[in-house]
PDB file of C-alpha atoms in Angstrom:
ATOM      1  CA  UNK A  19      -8.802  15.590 -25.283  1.00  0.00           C
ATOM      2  CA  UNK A  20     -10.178  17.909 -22.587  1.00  0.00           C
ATOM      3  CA  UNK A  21     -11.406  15.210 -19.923  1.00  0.00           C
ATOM      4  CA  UNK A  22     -10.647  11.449 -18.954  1.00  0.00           C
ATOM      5  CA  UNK A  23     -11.482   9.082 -16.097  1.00  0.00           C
ATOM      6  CA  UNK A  24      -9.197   6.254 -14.560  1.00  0.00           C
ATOM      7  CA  UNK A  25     -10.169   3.818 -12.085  1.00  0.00           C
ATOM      8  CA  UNK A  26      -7.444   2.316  -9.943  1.00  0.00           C
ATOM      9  CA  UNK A  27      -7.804  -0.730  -7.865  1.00  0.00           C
ATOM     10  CA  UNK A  28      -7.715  -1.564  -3.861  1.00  0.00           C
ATOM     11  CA  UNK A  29      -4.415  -3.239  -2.552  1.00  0.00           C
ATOM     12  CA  UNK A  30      -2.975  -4.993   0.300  1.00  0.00           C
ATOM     13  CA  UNK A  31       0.807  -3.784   1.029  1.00  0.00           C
ATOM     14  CA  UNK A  32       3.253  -5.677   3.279  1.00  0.00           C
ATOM     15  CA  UNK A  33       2.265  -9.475   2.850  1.00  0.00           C
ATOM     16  CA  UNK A  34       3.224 -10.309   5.869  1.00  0.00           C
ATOM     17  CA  UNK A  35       6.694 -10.429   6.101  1.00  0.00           C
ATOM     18  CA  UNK A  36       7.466  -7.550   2.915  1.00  0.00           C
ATOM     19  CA  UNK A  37       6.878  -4.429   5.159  1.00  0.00           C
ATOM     20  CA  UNK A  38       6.894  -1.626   3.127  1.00  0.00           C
ATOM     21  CA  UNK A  39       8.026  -3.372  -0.012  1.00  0.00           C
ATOM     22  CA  UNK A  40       5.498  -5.638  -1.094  1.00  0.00           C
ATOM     23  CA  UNK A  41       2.091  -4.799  -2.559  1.00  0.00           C
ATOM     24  CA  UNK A  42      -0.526  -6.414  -4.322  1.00  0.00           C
ATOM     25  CA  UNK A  43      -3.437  -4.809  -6.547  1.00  0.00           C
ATOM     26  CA  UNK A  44      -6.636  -6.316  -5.577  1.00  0.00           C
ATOM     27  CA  UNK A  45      -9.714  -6.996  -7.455  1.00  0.00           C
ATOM     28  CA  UNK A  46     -12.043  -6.284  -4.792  1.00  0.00           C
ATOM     29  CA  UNK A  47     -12.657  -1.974  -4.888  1.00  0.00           C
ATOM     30  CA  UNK A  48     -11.864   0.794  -7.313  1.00  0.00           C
ATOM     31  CA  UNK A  49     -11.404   4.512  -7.175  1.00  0.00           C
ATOM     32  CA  UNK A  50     -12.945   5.973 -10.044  1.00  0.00           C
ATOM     33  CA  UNK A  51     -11.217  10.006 -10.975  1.00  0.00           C
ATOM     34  CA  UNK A  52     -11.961  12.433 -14.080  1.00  0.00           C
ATOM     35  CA  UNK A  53      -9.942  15.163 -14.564  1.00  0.00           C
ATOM     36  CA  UNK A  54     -11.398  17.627 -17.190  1.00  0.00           C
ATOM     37  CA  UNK A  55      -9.111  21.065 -18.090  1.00  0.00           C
ATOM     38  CA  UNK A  56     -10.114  24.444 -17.516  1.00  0.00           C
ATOM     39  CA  UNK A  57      -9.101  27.512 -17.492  1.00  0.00           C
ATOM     40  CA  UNK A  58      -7.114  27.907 -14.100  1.00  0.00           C
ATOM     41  CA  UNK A  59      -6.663  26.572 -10.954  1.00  0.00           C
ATOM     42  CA  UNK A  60      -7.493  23.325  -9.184  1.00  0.00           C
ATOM     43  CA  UNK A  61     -11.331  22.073  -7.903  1.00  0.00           C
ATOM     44  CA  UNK A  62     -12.396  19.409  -6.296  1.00  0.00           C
ATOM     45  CA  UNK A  63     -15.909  17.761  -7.320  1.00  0.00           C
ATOM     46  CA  UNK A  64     -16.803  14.932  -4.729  1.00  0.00           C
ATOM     47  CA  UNK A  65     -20.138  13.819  -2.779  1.00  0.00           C
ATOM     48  CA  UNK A  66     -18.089  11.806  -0.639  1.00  0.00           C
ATOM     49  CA  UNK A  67     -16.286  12.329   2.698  1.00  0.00           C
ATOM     50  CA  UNK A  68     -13.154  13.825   1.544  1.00  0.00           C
ATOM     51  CA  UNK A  69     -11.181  16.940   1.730  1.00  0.00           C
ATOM     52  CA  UNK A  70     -12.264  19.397  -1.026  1.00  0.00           C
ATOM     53  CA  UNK A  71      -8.936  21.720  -0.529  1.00  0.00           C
ATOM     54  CA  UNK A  72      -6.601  20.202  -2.804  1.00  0.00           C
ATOM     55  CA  UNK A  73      -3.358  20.548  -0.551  1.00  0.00           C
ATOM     56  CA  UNK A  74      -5.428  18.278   1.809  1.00  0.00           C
ATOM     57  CA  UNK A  75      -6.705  15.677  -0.886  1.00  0.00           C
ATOM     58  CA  UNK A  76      -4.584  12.965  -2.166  1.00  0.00           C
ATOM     59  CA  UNK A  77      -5.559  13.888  -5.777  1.00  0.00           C
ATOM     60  CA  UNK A  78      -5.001  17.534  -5.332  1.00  0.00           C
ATOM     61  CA  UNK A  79      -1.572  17.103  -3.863  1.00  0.00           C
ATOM     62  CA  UNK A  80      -0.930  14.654  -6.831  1.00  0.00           C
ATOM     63  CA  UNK A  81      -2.237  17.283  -9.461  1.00  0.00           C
ATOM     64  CA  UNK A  82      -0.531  20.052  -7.922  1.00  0.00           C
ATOM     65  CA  UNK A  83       2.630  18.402  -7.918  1.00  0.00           C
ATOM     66  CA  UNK A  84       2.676  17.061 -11.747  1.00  0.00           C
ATOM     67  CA  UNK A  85       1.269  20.866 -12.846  1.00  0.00           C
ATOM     68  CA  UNK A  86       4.330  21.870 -11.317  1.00  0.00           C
ATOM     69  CA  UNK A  87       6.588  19.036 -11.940  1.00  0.00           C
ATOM     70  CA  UNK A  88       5.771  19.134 -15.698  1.00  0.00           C
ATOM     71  CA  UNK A  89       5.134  22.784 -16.440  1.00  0.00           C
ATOM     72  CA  UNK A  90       1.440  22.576 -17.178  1.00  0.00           C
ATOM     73  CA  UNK A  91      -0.268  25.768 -17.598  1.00  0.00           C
ATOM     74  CA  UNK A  92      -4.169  24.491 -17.597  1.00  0.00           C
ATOM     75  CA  UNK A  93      -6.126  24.650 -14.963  1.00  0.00           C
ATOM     76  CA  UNK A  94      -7.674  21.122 -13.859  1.00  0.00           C
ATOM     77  CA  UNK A  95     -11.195  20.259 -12.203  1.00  0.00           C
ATOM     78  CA  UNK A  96     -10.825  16.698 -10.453  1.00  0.00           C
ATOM     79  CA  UNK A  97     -13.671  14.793 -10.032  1.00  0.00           C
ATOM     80  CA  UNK A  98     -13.496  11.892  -7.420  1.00  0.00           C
ATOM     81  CA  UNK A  99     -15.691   8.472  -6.841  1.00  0.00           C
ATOM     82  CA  UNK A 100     -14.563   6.748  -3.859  1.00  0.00           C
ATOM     83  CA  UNK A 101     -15.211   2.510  -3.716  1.00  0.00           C
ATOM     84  CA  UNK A 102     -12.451   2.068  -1.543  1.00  0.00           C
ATOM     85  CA  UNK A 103     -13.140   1.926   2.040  1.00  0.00           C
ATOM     86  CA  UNK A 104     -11.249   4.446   3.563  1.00  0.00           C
ATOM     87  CA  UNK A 105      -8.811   3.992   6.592  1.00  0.00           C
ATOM     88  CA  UNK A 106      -8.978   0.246   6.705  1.00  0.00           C
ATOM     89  CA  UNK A 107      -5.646  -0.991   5.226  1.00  0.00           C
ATOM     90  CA  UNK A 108      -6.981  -1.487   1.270  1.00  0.00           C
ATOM     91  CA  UNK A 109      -4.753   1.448  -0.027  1.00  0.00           C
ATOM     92  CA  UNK A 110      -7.802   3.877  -0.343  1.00  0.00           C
ATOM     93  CA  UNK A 111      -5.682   7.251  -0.910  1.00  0.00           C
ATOM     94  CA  UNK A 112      -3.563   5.150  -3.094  1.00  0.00           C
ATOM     95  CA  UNK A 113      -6.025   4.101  -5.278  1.00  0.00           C
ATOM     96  CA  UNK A 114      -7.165   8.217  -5.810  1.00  0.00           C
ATOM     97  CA  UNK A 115      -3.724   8.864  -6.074  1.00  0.00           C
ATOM     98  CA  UNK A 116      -2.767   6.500  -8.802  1.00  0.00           C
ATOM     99  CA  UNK A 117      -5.800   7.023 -10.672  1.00  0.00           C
ATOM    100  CA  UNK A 118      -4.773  10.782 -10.692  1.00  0.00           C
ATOM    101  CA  UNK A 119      -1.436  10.148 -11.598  1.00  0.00           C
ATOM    102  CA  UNK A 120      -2.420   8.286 -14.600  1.00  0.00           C
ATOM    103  CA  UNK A 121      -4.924  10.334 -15.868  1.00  0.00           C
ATOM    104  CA  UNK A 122      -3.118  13.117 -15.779  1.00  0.00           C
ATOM    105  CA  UNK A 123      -0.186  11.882 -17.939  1.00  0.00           C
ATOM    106  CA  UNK A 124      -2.936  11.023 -20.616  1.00  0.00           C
ATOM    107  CA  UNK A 125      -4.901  13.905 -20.289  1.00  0.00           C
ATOM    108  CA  UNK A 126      -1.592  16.166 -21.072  1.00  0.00           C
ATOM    109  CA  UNK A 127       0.138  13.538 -23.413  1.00  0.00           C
ATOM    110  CA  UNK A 128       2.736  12.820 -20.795  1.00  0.00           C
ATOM    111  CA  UNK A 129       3.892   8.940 -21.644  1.00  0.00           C
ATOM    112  CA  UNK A 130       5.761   9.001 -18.386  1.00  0.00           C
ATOM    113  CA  UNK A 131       7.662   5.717 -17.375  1.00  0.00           C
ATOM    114  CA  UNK A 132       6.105   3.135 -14.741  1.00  0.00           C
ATOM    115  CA  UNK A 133       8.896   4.797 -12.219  1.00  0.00           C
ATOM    116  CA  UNK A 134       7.524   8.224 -12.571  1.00  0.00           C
ATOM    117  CA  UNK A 135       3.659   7.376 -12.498  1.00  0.00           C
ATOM    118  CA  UNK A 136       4.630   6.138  -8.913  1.00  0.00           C
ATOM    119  CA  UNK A 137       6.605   8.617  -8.222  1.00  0.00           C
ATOM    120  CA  UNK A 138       3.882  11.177  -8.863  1.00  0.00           C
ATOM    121  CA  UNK A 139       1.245   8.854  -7.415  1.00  0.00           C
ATOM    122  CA  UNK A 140       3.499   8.648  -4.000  1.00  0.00           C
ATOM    123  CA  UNK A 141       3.408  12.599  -3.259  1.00  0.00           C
ATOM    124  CA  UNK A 142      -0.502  11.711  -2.851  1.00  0.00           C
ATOM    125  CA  UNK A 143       0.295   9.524   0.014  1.00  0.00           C
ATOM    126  CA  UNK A 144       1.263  12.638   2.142  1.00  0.00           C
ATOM    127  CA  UNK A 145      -2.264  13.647   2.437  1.00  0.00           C
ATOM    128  CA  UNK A 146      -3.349  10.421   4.882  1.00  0.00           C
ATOM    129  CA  UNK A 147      -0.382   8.605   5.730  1.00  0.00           C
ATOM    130  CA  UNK A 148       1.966  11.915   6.515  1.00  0.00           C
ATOM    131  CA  UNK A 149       4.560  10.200   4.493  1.00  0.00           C
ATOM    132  CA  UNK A 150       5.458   8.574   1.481  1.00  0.00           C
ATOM    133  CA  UNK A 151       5.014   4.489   0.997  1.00  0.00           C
ATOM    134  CA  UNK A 152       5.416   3.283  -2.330  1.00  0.00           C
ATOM    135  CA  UNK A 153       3.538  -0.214  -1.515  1.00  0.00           C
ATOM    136  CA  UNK A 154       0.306   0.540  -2.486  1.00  0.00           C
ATOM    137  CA  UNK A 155       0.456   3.279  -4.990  1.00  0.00           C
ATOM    138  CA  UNK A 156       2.783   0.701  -7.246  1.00  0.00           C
ATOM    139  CA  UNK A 157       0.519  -1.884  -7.185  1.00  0.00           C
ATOM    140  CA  UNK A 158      -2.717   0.259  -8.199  1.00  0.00           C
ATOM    141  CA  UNK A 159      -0.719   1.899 -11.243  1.00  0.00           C
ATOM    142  CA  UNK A 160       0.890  -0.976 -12.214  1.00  0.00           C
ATOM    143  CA  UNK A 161      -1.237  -4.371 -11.030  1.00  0.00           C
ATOM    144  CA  UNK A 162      -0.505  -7.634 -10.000  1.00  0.00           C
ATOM    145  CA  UNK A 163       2.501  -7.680  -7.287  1.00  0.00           C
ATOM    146  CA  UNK A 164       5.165  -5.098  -6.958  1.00  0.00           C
ATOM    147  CA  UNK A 165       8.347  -5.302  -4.995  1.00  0.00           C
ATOM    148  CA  UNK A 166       9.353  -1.259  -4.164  1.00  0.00           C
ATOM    149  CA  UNK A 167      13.010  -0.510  -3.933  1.00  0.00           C
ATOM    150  CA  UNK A 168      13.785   2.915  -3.190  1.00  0.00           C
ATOM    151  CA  UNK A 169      17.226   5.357  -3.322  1.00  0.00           C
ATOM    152  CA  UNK A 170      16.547   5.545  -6.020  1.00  0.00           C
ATOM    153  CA  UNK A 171      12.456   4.101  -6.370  1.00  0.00           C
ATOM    154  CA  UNK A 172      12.586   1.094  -8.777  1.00  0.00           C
ATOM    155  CA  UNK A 173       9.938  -0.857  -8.682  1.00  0.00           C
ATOM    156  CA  UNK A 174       9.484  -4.372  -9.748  1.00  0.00           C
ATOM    157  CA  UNK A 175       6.792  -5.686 -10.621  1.00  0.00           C
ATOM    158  CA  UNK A 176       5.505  -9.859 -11.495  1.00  0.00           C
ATOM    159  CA  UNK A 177       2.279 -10.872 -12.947  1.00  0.00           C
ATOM    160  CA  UNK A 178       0.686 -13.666  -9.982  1.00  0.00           C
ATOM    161  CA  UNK A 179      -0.742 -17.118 -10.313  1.00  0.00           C
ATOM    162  CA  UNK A 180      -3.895 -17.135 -11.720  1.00  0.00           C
ATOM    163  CA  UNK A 181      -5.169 -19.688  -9.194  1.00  0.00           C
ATOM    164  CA  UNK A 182      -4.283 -17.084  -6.153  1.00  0.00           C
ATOM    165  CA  UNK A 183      -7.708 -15.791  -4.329  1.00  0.00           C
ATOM    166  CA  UNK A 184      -7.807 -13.538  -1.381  1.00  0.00           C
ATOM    167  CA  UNK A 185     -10.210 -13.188   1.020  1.00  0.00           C
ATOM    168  CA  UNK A 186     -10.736  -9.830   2.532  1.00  0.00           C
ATOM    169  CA  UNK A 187     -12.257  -9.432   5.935  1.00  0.00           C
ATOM    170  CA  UNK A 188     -13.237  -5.512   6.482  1.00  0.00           C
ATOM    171  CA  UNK A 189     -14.210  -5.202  10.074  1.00  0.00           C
ATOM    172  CA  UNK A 190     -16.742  -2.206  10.860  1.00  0.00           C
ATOM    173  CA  UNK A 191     -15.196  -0.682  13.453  1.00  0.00           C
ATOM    174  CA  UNK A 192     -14.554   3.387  13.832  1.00  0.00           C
ATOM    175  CA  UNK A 193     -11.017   4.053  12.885  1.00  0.00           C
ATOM    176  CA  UNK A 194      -8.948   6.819  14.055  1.00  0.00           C
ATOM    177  CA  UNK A 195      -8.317   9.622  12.351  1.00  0.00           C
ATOM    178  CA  UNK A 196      -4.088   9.409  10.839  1.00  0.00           C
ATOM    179  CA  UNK A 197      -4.492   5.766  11.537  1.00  0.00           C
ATOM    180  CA  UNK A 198      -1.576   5.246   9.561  1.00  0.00           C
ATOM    181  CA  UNK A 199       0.243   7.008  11.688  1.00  0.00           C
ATOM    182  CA  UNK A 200      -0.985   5.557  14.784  1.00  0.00           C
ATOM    183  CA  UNK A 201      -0.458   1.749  12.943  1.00  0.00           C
ATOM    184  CA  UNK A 202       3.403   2.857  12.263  1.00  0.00           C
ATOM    185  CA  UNK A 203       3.702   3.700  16.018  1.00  0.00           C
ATOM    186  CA  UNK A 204       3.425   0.918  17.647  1.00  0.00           C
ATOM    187  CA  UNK A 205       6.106  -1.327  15.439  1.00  0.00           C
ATOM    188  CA  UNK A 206       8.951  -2.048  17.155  1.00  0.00           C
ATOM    189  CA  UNK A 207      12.795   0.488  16.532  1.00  0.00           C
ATOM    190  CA  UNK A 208      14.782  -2.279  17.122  1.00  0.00           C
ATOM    191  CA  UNK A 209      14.400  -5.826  16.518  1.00  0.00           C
ATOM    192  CA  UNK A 210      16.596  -9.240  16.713  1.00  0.00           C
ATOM    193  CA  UNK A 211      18.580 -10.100  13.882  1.00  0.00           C
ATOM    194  CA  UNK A 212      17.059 -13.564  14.480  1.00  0.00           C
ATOM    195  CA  UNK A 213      14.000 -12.374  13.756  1.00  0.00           C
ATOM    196  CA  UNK A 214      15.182 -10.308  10.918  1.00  0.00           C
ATOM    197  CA  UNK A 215      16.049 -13.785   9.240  1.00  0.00           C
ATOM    198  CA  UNK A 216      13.019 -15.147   9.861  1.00  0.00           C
ATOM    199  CA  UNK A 217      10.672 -12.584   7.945  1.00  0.00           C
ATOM    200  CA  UNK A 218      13.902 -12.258   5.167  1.00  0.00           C
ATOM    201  CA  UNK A 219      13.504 -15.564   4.740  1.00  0.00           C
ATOM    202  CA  UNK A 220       9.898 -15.513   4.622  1.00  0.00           C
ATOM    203  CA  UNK A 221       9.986 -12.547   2.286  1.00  0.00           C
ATOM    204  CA  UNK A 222      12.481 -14.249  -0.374  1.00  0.00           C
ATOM    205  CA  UNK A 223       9.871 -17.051  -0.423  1.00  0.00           C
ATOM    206  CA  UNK A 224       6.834 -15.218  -1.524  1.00  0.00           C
ATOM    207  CA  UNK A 225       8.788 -13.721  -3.948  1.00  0.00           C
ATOM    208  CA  UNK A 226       9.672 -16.975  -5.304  1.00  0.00           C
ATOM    209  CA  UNK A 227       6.444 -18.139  -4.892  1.00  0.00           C
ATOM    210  CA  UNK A 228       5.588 -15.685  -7.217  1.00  0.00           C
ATOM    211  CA  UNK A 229       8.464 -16.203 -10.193  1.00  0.00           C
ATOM    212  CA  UNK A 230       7.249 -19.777 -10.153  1.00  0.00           C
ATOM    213  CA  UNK A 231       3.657 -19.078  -9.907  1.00  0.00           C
ATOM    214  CA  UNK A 232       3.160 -21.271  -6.928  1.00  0.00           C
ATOM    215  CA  UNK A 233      -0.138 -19.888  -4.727  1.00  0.00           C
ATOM    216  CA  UNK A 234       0.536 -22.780  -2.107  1.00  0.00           C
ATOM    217  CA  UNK A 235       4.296 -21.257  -1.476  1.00  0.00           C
ATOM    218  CA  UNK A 236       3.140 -17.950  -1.599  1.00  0.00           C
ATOM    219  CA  UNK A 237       0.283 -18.501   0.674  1.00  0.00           C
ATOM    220  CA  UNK A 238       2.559 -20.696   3.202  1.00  0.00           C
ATOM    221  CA  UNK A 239       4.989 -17.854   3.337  1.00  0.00           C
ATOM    222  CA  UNK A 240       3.024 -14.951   4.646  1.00  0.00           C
ATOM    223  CA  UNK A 241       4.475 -15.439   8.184  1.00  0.00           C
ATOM    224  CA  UNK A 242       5.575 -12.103   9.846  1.00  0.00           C
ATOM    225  CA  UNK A 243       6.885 -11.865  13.425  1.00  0.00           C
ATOM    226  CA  UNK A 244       7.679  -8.188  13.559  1.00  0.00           C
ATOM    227  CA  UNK A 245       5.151  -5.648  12.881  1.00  0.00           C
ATOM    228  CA  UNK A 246       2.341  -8.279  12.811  1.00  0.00           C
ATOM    229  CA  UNK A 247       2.941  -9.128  16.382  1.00  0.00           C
ATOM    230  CA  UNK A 248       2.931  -5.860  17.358  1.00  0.00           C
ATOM    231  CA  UNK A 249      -0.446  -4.530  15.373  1.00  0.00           C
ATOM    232  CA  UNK A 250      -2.304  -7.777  16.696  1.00  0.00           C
ATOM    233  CA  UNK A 251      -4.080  -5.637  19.214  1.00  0.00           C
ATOM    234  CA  UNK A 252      -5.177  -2.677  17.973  1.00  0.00           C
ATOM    235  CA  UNK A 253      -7.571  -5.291  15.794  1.00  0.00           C
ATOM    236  CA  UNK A 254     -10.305  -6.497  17.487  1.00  0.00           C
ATOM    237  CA  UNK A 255     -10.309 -10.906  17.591  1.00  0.00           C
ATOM    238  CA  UNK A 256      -7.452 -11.031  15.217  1.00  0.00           C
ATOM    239  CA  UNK A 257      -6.259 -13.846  16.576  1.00  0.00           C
ATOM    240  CA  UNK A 258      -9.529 -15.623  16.430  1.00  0.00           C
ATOM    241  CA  UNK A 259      -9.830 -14.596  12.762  1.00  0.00           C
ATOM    242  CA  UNK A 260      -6.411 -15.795  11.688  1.00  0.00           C
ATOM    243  CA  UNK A 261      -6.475 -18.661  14.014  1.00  0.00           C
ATOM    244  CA  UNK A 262     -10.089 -19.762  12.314  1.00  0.00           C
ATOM    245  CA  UNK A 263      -9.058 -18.929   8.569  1.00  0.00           C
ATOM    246  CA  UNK A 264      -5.866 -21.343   8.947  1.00  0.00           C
ATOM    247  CA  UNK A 265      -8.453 -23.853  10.278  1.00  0.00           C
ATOM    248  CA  UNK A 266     -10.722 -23.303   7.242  1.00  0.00           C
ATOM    249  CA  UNK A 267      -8.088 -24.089   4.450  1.00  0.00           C
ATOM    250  CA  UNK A 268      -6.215 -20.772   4.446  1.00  0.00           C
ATOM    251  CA  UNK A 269      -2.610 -21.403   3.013  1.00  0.00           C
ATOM    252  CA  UNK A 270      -2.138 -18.487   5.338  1.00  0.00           C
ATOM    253  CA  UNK A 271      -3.707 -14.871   6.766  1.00  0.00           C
ATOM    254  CA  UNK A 272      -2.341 -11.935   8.134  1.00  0.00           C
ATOM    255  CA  UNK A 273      -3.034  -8.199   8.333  1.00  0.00           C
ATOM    256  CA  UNK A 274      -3.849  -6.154   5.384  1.00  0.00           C
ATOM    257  CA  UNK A 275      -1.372  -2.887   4.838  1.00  0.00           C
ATOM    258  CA  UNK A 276      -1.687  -0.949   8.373  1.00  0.00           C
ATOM    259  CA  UNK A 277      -5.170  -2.624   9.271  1.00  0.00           C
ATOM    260  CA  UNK A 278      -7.560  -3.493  10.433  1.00  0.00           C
ATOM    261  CA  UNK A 279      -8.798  -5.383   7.458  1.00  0.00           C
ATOM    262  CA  UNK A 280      -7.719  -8.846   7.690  1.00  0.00           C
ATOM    263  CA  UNK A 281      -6.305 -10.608   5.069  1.00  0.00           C
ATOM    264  CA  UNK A 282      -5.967 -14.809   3.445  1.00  0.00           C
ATOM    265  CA  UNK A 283      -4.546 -16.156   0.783  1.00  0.00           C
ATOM    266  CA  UNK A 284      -5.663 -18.901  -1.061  1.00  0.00           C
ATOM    267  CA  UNK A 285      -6.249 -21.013  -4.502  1.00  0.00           C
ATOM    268  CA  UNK A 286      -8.987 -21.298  -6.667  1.00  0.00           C
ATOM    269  CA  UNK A 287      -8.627 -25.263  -4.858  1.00  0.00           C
ATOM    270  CA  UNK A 288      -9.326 -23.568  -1.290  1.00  0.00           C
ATOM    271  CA  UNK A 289     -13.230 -23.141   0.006  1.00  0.00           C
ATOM    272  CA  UNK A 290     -13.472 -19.748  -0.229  1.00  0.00           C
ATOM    273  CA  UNK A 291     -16.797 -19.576   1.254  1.00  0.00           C
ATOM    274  CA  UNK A 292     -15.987 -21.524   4.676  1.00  0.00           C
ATOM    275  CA  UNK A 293     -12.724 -19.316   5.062  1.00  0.00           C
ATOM    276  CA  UNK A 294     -14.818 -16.327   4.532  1.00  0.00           C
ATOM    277  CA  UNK A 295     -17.742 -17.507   7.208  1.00  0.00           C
ATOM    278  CA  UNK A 296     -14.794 -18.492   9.609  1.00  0.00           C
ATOM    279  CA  UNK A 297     -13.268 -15.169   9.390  1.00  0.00           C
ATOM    280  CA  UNK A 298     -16.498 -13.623  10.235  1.00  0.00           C
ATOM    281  CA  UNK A 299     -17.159 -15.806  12.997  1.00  0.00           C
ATOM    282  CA  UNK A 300     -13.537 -14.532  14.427  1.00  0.00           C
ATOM    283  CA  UNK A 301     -14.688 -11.024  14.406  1.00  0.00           C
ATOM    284  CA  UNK A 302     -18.214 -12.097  16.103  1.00  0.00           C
ATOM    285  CA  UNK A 303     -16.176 -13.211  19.229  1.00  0.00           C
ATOM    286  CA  UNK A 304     -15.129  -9.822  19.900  1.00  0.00           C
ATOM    287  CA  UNK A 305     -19.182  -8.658  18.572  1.00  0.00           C
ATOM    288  CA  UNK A 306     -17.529  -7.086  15.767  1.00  0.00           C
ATOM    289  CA  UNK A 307     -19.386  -7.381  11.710  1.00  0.00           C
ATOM    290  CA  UNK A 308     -17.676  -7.242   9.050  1.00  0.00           C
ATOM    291  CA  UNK A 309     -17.910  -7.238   5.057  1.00  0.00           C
ATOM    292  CA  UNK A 310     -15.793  -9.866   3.535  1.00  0.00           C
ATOM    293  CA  UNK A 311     -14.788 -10.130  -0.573  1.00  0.00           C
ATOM    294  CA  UNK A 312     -13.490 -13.023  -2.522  1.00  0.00           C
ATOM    295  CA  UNK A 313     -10.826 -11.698  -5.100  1.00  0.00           C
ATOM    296  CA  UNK A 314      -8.700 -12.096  -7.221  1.00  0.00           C
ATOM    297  CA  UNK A 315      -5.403  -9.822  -8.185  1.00  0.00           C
ATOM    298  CA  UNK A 316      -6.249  -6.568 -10.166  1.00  0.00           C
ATOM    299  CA  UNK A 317      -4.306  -5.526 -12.975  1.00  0.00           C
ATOM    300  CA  UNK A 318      -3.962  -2.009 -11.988  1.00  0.00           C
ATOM    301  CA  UNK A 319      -5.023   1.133 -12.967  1.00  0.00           C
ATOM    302  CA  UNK A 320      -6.969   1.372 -16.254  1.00  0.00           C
ATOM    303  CA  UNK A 321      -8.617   4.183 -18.339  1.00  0.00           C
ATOM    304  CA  UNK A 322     -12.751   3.838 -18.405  1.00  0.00           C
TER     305      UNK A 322
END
């Protein structure tokens, strides 16, 4: 096999209350990457807006790494097609960098473990978000909703209801450049241990919601009054999007990774359509458009 092409889903990270540990794979936007050997060295093929210097692109850094990692001689050419939007909280250098991941481990005859895909697929990260989060990369190599424990990185991972649907508001707006970083800035150092309880206890709920395959728990759950709170205003009419949602039929919204996309959660019971109108209408009151997408869960990363 000389060449092979993977396409890895969008994701939402967090769910509310699961900073940093929860992800889901979404259904809604794929990366598409083919890496092909040759002789030596590393290049980047792209006609989109992305670094062509592979210490500065999430697939380079991901290739580089598992050349070095895994003592592979060949040189690789890395062809990237980008779906997800970038910079807007749907895990867009995640998806590259889990596509990567996985295609390289075919490509060389790797069969790595679910751990070590990630693992790989998490050096990528470094590229936009100037350091590693597990969230998203997890749940486009592996699908469906991953809990990330890390010291050492475990991750967990549990097939959702089939019923679940999101609906994804992308607002276009200009984000900043390291928005990531800017996101992370703004969240609270130290917080109440009431508070703490709150979102734990929020957190244990979706994940229950998701054992038992209950969309309504899951949905009711996604209640975060930490970093939400705190994030609300670097979105334009967030509050008018979530509040309007809720009104709609939304089991419940809230912000989608680092932002600004906006997400709900619902069942295949819910009308989809009037929550997604309602969350457009929130964004008009601050004159802001957006694209919205009905979805369901992805199963992750897949070769094409």
């Amino acid at each position: 096999m000389n060449s092979i092409t993977v396409k890895a889903p969008s994701s939402t990270a967090n769910l509310g209350p699961g900073f940093d540990v929860f992800g889901l794979a979404l259904d809604a936007f794929y990366d598409t990457v083919t890496l092909t050997k040759q002789k030596s060295g590393i290049s980047i093929v792209t006609t989109d807006n992305i670094p062509v210097i592979p210490s500065k692109n999430t697939a380079g850094i991901v290739v580089q790494h598992m050349k070095k990692k895994f003592k592979i001689k060949s040189g690789v050419q890395i062809k990237i097609k980008k779906g997800v939007p970038p910079g807007f909280g749907m895990g867009s250098s995640a998806a590259s960098a889990a596509a990567t991941a996985i295609a390289f481990d075919r490509l060389f005859g790797l069969k790595l473990d679910d751990n070590t895909l990630v693992e790989c697929a998490g050096m990528g990260e470094r590229a936009s978000a100037g350091s590693i989060h597990y969230d998203n990369v997890s749940a486009s190599v592996l699908g469906g909703f991953v809990i990330v424990r890390t010291k050492p990185l475990d991750v967990l991972k549990i097939v959702p209801p089939s019923d679940l649907r999101l609906v994804v508001a992308v607002p276009k707006i200009i984000v900043p450049q390291k928005k990531t970083k800017v996101s992370r800035s703004v969240i609270p150092k130290q917080i109440d241990l009431s508070d703490s309880v709150i979102n734990l206890s929020n957190a244990a709920a979706i994940v229950t919601g998701f054992i038992k395959k209950d969309s309504e728990l899951i949905g009711s759950s996604i209640k975060d009054i930490i970093v939400e709170p705190s994030r609300a205003h670097l979105i334009p009419g967030f509050s008018s999007v979530k509040k309007n949602a809720l009104k709609a039929g939304a089991l419940g919204v809230t912000i989608s990774g680092a932002g600004p996309s906006v997400i709900s959660f619902a069942t295949t019971k819910s009308n989809l359509t009037k929550i997604a109108n309602a969350m457009k209408k929130g964004f008009r009151t601050k004159k802001t458009d957006c694209i919205v997408v009905i979805c369901k869960f992805s199963n992750g990363a897949k070769t094409i």
